[in-house]
Amino acid sequence: KAGVTQTPRYLIKTRGQQVTLSCSPISGHRSVSWYQQTPGQGLQFLFEYFSETQRNKGNFPGRFSGRQFSNSRSEMNVSTLELGDSALYLCASSLEPPRSSYNSPLHFGNGTRLTVT
Amino acid sequence: ELKVEQNPLFLSMQEGKNYTIYCNYSTTSDRLYWYRQDPGKSLESLFVLLSNGAVKQEGRLMASLDTKARLSTLHITAAVHDLSATYFCAVQNTGNQFYFGTGTSLTVIP
């Protein structure tokens, strides 16, 4: 069974540009979450989608947005990039919204490393 | 906002020794997860702890949860080099959000 797939693996952008990251969840998984990982702030929750609806959103500015498609694939977009957006962006999927299932941990992809110059 | 603190942040231990990583969190939760991350790799789920007093063991790792103390521990028994990695605890709130600890970077020295 294929795991969570994130593309691209690496991205280099300049300040002010915008970027779109893609995530394909494990087959059958309908919940997709996004996290930002940086050395200083650790892992921070961005948002969670289930059945094409955003169910939860973390404390990030509106420049960060996402969506989920009918096949559960998800994209996140960051507009007007800032240097501080440089990070590893991780996508995770689970069978159901995690709380509804007692044995539904998050399954993470390998991440997209974004560098903003 | 739920806060999750792990300690120590860095741990260097000799092979064969035992040690414990601690995870404290700030508000009531009955769901706690432990993950492992190898350098350049993604996070791998280790344990899911769902109730007070829950204890899970896998090989040389044992995790426990005390919801009253808002504390989880990850105990390492007779460490081996393969256990070198960064370990994260994560607490889930009632709104399905996961809050991660800062991680503990473990290095096992021969």
PDB file of C-alpha atoms in Angstrom:
ATOM      1  CA  LYS A   1       0.000   0.000   0.000  1.00  0.00           C
ATOM      2  CA  ALA A   2       1.499   3.320  -1.049  1.00  0.00           C
ATOM      3  CA  GLY A   3       2.149   5.845   1.689  1.00  0.00           C
ATOM      4  CA  VAL A   4       1.433   9.547   1.762  1.00  0.00           C
ATOM      5  CA  THR A   5       3.050  11.198  -1.247  1.00  0.00           C
ATOM      6  CA  GLN A   6       4.103  14.817  -1.267  1.00  0.00           C
ATOM      7  CA  THR A   7       5.369  16.742  -4.249  1.00  0.00           C
ATOM      8  CA  PRO A   8       7.673  18.372  -4.886  1.00  0.00           C
ATOM      9  CA  ARG A   9      10.319  17.271  -2.370  1.00  0.00           C
ATOM     10  CA  TYR A  10      12.276  20.507  -2.618  1.00  0.00           C
ATOM     11  CA  LEU A  11      11.369  24.036  -3.666  1.00  0.00           C
ATOM     12  CA  ILE A  12      13.324  27.256  -3.825  1.00  0.00           C
ATOM     13  CA  LYS A  13      11.334  30.465  -4.185  1.00  0.00           C
ATOM     14  CA  THR A  14      11.990  34.145  -3.743  1.00  0.00           C
ATOM     15  CA  ARG A  15      10.192  36.535  -1.436  1.00  0.00           C
ATOM     16  CA  GLY A  16       6.871  37.707  -2.755  1.00  0.00           C
ATOM     17  CA  GLN A  17       6.241  34.656  -4.903  1.00  0.00           C
ATOM     18  CA  GLN A  18       3.545  32.134  -4.253  1.00  0.00           C
ATOM     19  CA  VAL A  19       3.829  28.353  -4.034  1.00  0.00           C
ATOM     20  CA  THR A  20       1.540  25.326  -4.208  1.00  0.00           C
ATOM     21  CA  LEU A  21       2.360  22.048  -2.513  1.00  0.00           C
ATOM     22  CA  SER A  22       0.589  18.782  -3.239  1.00  0.00           C
ATOM     23  CA  CYS A  23      -0.307  15.793  -1.073  1.00  0.00           C
ATOM     24  CA  SER A  24      -1.791  12.442  -2.057  1.00  0.00           C
ATOM     25  CA  PRO A  25      -3.048  10.546   1.006  1.00  0.00           C
ATOM     26  CA  ILE A  26      -2.989   6.825   1.575  1.00  0.00           C
ATOM     27  CA  SER A  27      -5.683   5.166  -0.486  1.00  0.00           C
ATOM     28  CA  GLY A  28      -8.930   5.190   1.466  1.00  0.00           C
ATOM     29  CA  HIS A  29      -7.844   7.948   3.844  1.00  0.00           C
ATOM     30  CA  ARG A  30     -10.211  10.884   3.792  1.00  0.00           C
ATOM     31  CA  SER A  31      -8.654  13.215   6.352  1.00  0.00           C
ATOM     32  CA  VAL A  32      -5.608  15.268   5.395  1.00  0.00           C
ATOM     33  CA  SER A  33      -3.697  17.594   7.700  1.00  0.00           C
ATOM     34  CA  TRP A  34      -0.827  19.950   7.029  1.00  0.00           C
ATOM     35  CA  TYR A  35       2.017  20.881   9.380  1.00  0.00           C
ATOM     36  CA  GLN A  36       4.942  23.261   9.247  1.00  0.00           C
ATOM     37  CA  GLN A  37       8.184  22.074  10.822  1.00  0.00           C
ATOM     38  CA  THR A  38      10.995  24.491  11.644  1.00  0.00           C
ATOM     39  CA  PRO A  39      13.949  24.171  14.016  1.00  0.00           C
ATOM     40  CA  GLY A  40      12.745  27.107  16.090  1.00  0.00           C
ATOM     41  CA  GLN A  41       8.997  26.457  16.300  1.00  0.00           C
ATOM     42  CA  GLY A  42       8.871  22.689  15.933  1.00  0.00           C
ATOM     43  CA  LEU A  43       5.789  21.134  14.370  1.00  0.00           C
ATOM     44  CA  GLN A  44       2.864  23.501  14.018  1.00  0.00           C
ATOM     45  CA  PHE A  45      -0.595  22.634  12.769  1.00  0.00           C
ATOM     46  CA  LEU A  46      -1.775  24.467   9.666  1.00  0.00           C
ATOM     47  CA  PHE A  47      -5.158  22.959   8.768  1.00  0.00           C
ATOM     48  CA  GLU A  48      -7.128  19.754   8.432  1.00  0.00           C
ATOM     49  CA  TYR A  49      -9.506  18.718   5.661  1.00  0.00           C
ATOM     50  CA  PHE A  50     -12.099  16.002   5.575  1.00  0.00           C
ATOM     51  CA  SER A  51     -14.424  15.332   2.658  1.00  0.00           C
ATOM     52  CA  GLU A  52     -13.322  18.531   0.905  1.00  0.00           C
ATOM     53  CA  THR A  53     -14.172  20.672   3.955  1.00  0.00           C
ATOM     54  CA  GLN A  54     -11.709  22.490   6.155  1.00  0.00           C
ATOM     55  CA  ARG A  55     -12.506  21.297   9.659  1.00  0.00           C
ATOM     56  CA  ASN A  56      -9.734  22.925  11.642  1.00  0.00           C
ATOM     57  CA  LYS A  57      -7.272  25.726  11.108  1.00  0.00           C
ATOM     58  CA  GLY A  58      -4.150  26.573  13.046  1.00  0.00           C
ATOM     59  CA  ASN A  59      -2.854  29.979  13.945  1.00  0.00           C
ATOM     60  CA  PHE A  60      -1.337  31.004  10.616  1.00  0.00           C
ATOM     61  CA  PRO A  61      -1.959  34.127   8.523  1.00  0.00           C
ATOM     62  CA  GLY A  62      -4.385  34.113   5.632  1.00  0.00           C
ATOM     63  CA  ARG A  63      -1.483  33.782   3.190  1.00  0.00           C
ATOM     64  CA  PHE A  64      -1.632  30.090   3.990  1.00  0.00           C
ATOM     65  CA  SER A  65      -4.560  28.318   2.412  1.00  0.00           C
ATOM     66  CA  GLY A  66      -5.480  24.856   1.322  1.00  0.00           C
ATOM     67  CA  ARG A  67      -8.083  22.726  -0.317  1.00  0.00           C
ATOM     68  CA  GLN A  68      -9.046  19.107  -0.726  1.00  0.00           C
ATOM     69  CA  PHE A  69     -10.379  17.470  -3.837  1.00  0.00           C
ATOM     70  CA  SER A  70     -13.047  14.803  -4.210  1.00  0.00           C
ATOM     71  CA  ASN A  71     -10.355  12.093  -4.446  1.00  0.00           C
ATOM     72  CA  SER A  72      -8.981  13.285  -1.056  1.00  0.00           C
ATOM     73  CA  ARG A  73      -5.834  14.737  -2.591  1.00  0.00           C
ATOM     74  CA  SER A  74      -4.943  18.055  -1.037  1.00  0.00           C
ATOM     75  CA  GLU A  75      -3.002  21.157  -1.936  1.00  0.00           C
ATOM     76  CA  MET A  76      -1.741  23.989   0.179  1.00  0.00           C
ATOM     77  CA  ASN A  77      -0.859  27.398  -1.134  1.00  0.00           C
ATOM     78  CA  VAL A  78       1.317  30.091   0.360  1.00  0.00           C
ATOM     79  CA  SER A  79       1.091  33.517  -1.214  1.00  0.00           C
ATOM     80  CA  THR A  80       3.454  36.462  -0.880  1.00  0.00           C
ATOM     81  CA  LEU A  81       6.234  34.303   0.498  1.00  0.00           C
ATOM     82  CA  GLU A  82       8.369  35.595   3.366  1.00  0.00           C
ATOM     83  CA  LEU A  83      11.794  34.427   4.484  1.00  0.00           C
ATOM     84  CA  GLY A  84      10.215  32.998   7.615  1.00  0.00           C
ATOM     85  CA  ASP A  85       8.119  30.619   5.544  1.00  0.00           C
ATOM     86  CA  SER A  86      11.208  28.514   4.885  1.00  0.00           C
ATOM     87  CA  ALA A  87      10.387  25.176   6.469  1.00  0.00           C
ATOM     88  CA  LEU A  88       9.579  21.531   5.969  1.00  0.00           C
ATOM     89  CA  TYR A  89       5.884  21.193   5.178  1.00  0.00           C
ATOM     90  CA  LEU A  90       4.438  17.864   6.176  1.00  0.00           C
ATOM     91  CA  CYS A  91       1.178  16.353   5.088  1.00  0.00           C
ATOM     92  CA  ALA A  92      -0.508  13.624   7.091  1.00  0.00           C
ATOM     93  CA  SER A  93      -3.519  11.492   6.356  1.00  0.00           C
ATOM     94  CA  SER A  94      -5.782   9.335   8.474  1.00  0.00           C
ATOM     95  CA  LEU A  95      -8.723   7.069   7.829  1.00  0.00           C
ATOM     96  CA  GLU A  96     -11.222   9.317   9.553  1.00  0.00           C
ATOM     97  CA  PRO A  97     -10.931  12.623  11.365  1.00  0.00           C
ATOM     98  CA  PRO A  98      -8.532  11.345  14.011  1.00  0.00           C
ATOM     99  CA  ARG A  99     -10.833  11.631  16.973  1.00  0.00           C
ATOM    100  CA  SER A 100     -13.622   9.540  15.491  1.00  0.00           C
ATOM    101  CA  SER A 101     -11.500   6.418  15.356  1.00  0.00           C
ATOM    102  CA  TYR A 102      -9.691   4.940  18.288  1.00  0.00           C
ATOM    103  CA  ASN A 103      -6.864   3.616  16.242  1.00  0.00           C
ATOM    104  CA  SER A 104      -6.278   6.270  13.636  1.00  0.00           C
ATOM    105  CA  PRO A 105      -2.918   7.914  14.079  1.00  0.00           C
ATOM    106  CA  LEU A 106      -1.631  10.332  11.512  1.00  0.00           C
ATOM    107  CA  HIS A 107       0.453   8.888   8.673  1.00  0.00           C
ATOM    108  CA  PHE A 108       2.984  11.408   7.444  1.00  0.00           C
ATOM    109  CA  GLY A 109       4.515  11.999   4.035  1.00  0.00           C
ATOM    110  CA  ASN A 110       8.208  12.789   3.548  1.00  0.00           C
ATOM    111  CA  GLY A 111       7.497  16.485   3.307  1.00  0.00           C
ATOM    112  CA  THR A 112       8.291  19.345   0.969  1.00  0.00           C
ATOM    113  CA  ARG A 113      11.286  21.426   1.962  1.00  0.00           C
ATOM    114  CA  LEU A 114      10.616  25.032   0.999  1.00  0.00           C
ATOM    115  CA  THR A 115      13.430  27.562   0.934  1.00  0.00           C
ATOM    116  CA  VAL A 116      12.568  31.218   0.489  1.00  0.00           C
ATOM    117  CA  THR A 117      15.431  33.514  -0.551  1.00  0.00           C
TER     118      THR A 117
ATOM    119  CA  GLU B   1      -3.936  26.926  23.451  1.00  0.00           C
ATOM    120  CA  LEU B   2      -2.715  23.519  24.457  1.00  0.00           C
ATOM    121  CA  LYS B   3       1.022  23.492  25.264  1.00  0.00           C
ATOM    122  CA  VAL B   4       3.164  20.369  25.071  1.00  0.00           C
ATOM    123  CA  GLU B   5       6.598  20.257  26.653  1.00  0.00           C
ATOM    124  CA  GLN B   6       9.143  17.527  26.205  1.00  0.00           C
ATOM    125  CA  ASN B   7      12.316  17.000  28.099  1.00  0.00           C
ATOM    126  CA  PRO B   8      15.088  16.566  27.638  1.00  0.00           C
ATOM    127  CA  LEU B   9      15.507  18.230  24.255  1.00  0.00           C
ATOM    128  CA  PHE B  10      18.746  16.392  23.637  1.00  0.00           C
ATOM    129  CA  LEU B  11      19.749  13.044  25.033  1.00  0.00           C
ATOM    130  CA  SER B  12      23.025  11.263  24.540  1.00  0.00           C
ATOM    131  CA  MET B  13      23.151   7.832  26.080  1.00  0.00           C
ATOM    132  CA  GLN B  14      25.389   4.810  25.978  1.00  0.00           C
ATOM    133  CA  GLU B  15      24.291   1.544  24.511  1.00  0.00           C
ATOM    134  CA  GLY B  16      22.783  -0.740  27.082  1.00  0.00           C
ATOM    135  CA  LYS B  17      21.571   2.039  29.355  1.00  0.00           C
ATOM    136  CA  ASN B  18      18.001   2.958  30.295  1.00  0.00           C
ATOM    137  CA  TYR B  19      16.423   6.371  30.106  1.00  0.00           C
ATOM    138  CA  THR B  20      13.050   8.124  30.106  1.00  0.00           C
ATOM    139  CA  ILE B  21      11.703  10.959  27.962  1.00  0.00           C
ATOM    140  CA  TYR B  22       8.950  13.059  29.520  1.00  0.00           C
ATOM    141  CA  CYS B  23       6.010  14.754  27.860  1.00  0.00           C
ATOM    142  CA  ASN B  24       3.883  17.237  29.831  1.00  0.00           C
ATOM    143  CA  TYR B  25       0.832  18.969  28.458  1.00  0.00           C
ATOM    144  CA  SER B  26      -1.217  21.875  29.688  1.00  0.00           C
ATOM    145  CA  THR B  27      -4.904  20.950  29.362  1.00  0.00           C
ATOM    146  CA  THR B  28      -7.015  17.862  29.726  1.00  0.00           C
ATOM    147  CA  SER B  29      -6.670  15.302  26.968  1.00  0.00           C
ATOM    148  CA  ASP B  30      -7.095  11.563  26.818  1.00  0.00           C
ATOM    149  CA  ARG B  31      -5.269  10.977  23.564  1.00  0.00           C
ATOM    150  CA  LEU B  32      -1.537  11.009  23.270  1.00  0.00           C
ATOM    151  CA  TYR B  33       0.710   9.801  20.478  1.00  0.00           C
ATOM    152  CA  TRP B  34       4.424   9.132  20.161  1.00  0.00           C
ATOM    153  CA  TYR B  35       6.236   9.498  16.856  1.00  0.00           C
ATOM    154  CA  ARG B  36       9.773   8.879  15.690  1.00  0.00           C
ATOM    155  CA  GLN B  37      11.593  10.902  13.031  1.00  0.00           C
ATOM    156  CA  ASP B  38      14.871   9.851  11.464  1.00  0.00           C
ATOM    157  CA  PRO B  39      17.047  12.553   9.843  1.00  0.00           C
ATOM    158  CA  GLY B  40      15.643  13.570   6.485  1.00  0.00           C
ATOM    159  CA  LYS B  41      12.682  11.268   6.912  1.00  0.00           C
ATOM    160  CA  SER B  42       9.077  11.651   7.863  1.00  0.00           C
ATOM    161  CA  LEU B  43       7.391  10.927  11.172  1.00  0.00           C
ATOM    162  CA  GLU B  44       6.528   7.336  11.997  1.00  0.00           C
ATOM    163  CA  SER B  45       3.789   6.476  14.476  1.00  0.00           C
ATOM    164  CA  LEU B  46       5.057   4.512  17.477  1.00  0.00           C
ATOM    165  CA  PHE B  47       2.292   4.453  20.076  1.00  0.00           C
ATOM    166  CA  VAL B  48      -1.293   5.576  20.537  1.00  0.00           C
ATOM    167  CA  LEU B  49      -2.332   6.027  24.185  1.00  0.00           C
ATOM    168  CA  LEU B  50      -6.041   6.496  24.666  1.00  0.00           C
ATOM    169  CA  SER B  51      -6.819   6.370  28.366  1.00  0.00           C
ATOM    170  CA  ASN B  52      -5.458   7.045  31.801  1.00  0.00           C
ATOM    171  CA  GLY B  53      -3.002   4.352  32.826  1.00  0.00           C
ATOM    172  CA  ALA B  54      -2.478   3.123  29.266  1.00  0.00           C
ATOM    173  CA  VAL B  55       0.827   1.380  28.719  1.00  0.00           C
ATOM    174  CA  LYS B  56       2.140   0.216  25.368  1.00  0.00           C
ATOM    175  CA  GLN B  57       5.393  -1.608  24.659  1.00  0.00           C
ATOM    176  CA  GLU B  58       7.242  -2.334  21.445  1.00  0.00           C
ATOM    177  CA  GLY B  59      10.697  -3.815  21.654  1.00  0.00           C
ATOM    178  CA  ARG B  60      12.916  -1.621  23.814  1.00  0.00           C
ATOM    179  CA  LEU B  61      10.377   1.218  23.990  1.00  0.00           C
ATOM    180  CA  MET B  62       7.533   1.529  26.472  1.00  0.00           C
ATOM    181  CA  ALA B  63       5.087   4.418  26.629  1.00  0.00           C
ATOM    182  CA  SER B  64       2.660   5.279  29.398  1.00  0.00           C
ATOM    183  CA  LEU B  65       0.007   7.902  30.016  1.00  0.00           C
ATOM    184  CA  ASP B  66      -1.170   9.555  33.239  1.00  0.00           C
ATOM    185  CA  THR B  67      -4.011  11.887  32.275  1.00  0.00           C
ATOM    186  CA  LYS B  68      -4.434  13.210  35.813  1.00  0.00           C
ATOM    187  CA  ALA B  69      -0.836  14.379  35.923  1.00  0.00           C
ATOM    188  CA  ARG B  70      -1.010  15.322  32.232  1.00  0.00           C
ATOM    189  CA  LEU B  71       2.156  13.358  31.709  1.00  0.00           C
ATOM    190  CA  SER B  72       3.354  10.720  29.308  1.00  0.00           C
ATOM    191  CA  THR B  73       6.673   8.933  29.427  1.00  0.00           C
ATOM    192  CA  LEU B  74       8.659   7.061  26.814  1.00  0.00           C
ATOM    193  CA  HIS B  75      11.041   4.654  28.490  1.00  0.00           C
ATOM    194  CA  ILE B  76      14.019   3.233  26.661  1.00  0.00           C
ATOM    195  CA  THR B  77      15.437  -0.029  27.902  1.00  0.00           C
ATOM    196  CA  ALA B  78      18.972  -1.187  27.054  1.00  0.00           C
ATOM    197  CA  ALA B  79      19.410   1.344  24.262  1.00  0.00           C
ATOM    198  CA  VAL B  80      20.876   0.305  20.930  1.00  0.00           C
ATOM    199  CA  HIS B  81      22.232   2.488  18.122  1.00  0.00           C
ATOM    200  CA  ASP B  82      19.163   1.889  15.944  1.00  0.00           C
ATOM    201  CA  LEU B  83      17.091   3.880  18.401  1.00  0.00           C
ATOM    202  CA  SER B  84      18.944   7.092  17.555  1.00  0.00           C
ATOM    203  CA  ALA B  85      16.287   9.479  16.195  1.00  0.00           C
ATOM    204  CA  THR B  86      14.096  12.390  17.250  1.00  0.00           C
ATOM    205  CA  TYR B  87      11.039  11.425  19.278  1.00  0.00           C
ATOM    206  CA  PHE B  88       7.917  13.555  19.406  1.00  0.00           C
ATOM    207  CA  CYS B  89       4.875  13.327  21.602  1.00  0.00           C
ATOM    208  CA  ALA B  90       1.614  14.793  20.348  1.00  0.00           C
ATOM    209  CA  VAL B  91      -1.585  15.535  22.236  1.00  0.00           C
ATOM    210  CA  GLN B  92      -4.934  15.621  20.504  1.00  0.00           C
ATOM    211  CA  ASN B  93      -7.635  18.019  21.616  1.00  0.00           C
ATOM    212  CA  THR B  94     -11.377  17.548  21.293  1.00  0.00           C
ATOM    213  CA  GLY B  95     -11.319  19.495  18.040  1.00  0.00           C
ATOM    214  CA  ASN B  96      -9.113  16.951  16.260  1.00  0.00           C
ATOM    215  CA  GLN B  97      -6.064  19.157  16.367  1.00  0.00           C
ATOM    216  CA  PHE B  98      -2.711  17.658  17.230  1.00  0.00           C
ATOM    217  CA  TYR B  99      -0.217  19.636  19.293  1.00  0.00           C
ATOM    218  CA  PHE B 100       3.341  18.392  19.092  1.00  0.00           C
ATOM    219  CA  GLY B 101       6.121  18.630  21.628  1.00  0.00           C
ATOM    220  CA  THR B 102       9.456  20.144  20.671  1.00  0.00           C
ATOM    221  CA  GLY B 103      10.993  16.727  20.163  1.00  0.00           C
ATOM    222  CA  THR B 104      13.797  14.874  21.916  1.00  0.00           C
ATOM    223  CA  SER B 105      16.879  14.203  19.833  1.00  0.00           C
ATOM    224  CA  LEU B 106      18.290  10.882  21.008  1.00  0.00           C
ATOM    225  CA  THR B 107      21.808   9.743  20.189  1.00  0.00           C
ATOM    226  CA  VAL B 108      22.905   6.305  21.323  1.00  0.00           C
ATOM    227  CA  ILE B 109      26.665   6.005  21.632  1.00  0.00           C
ATOM    228  CA  PRO B 110      28.420   2.637  21.268  1.00  0.00           C
TER     229      PRO B 110
END
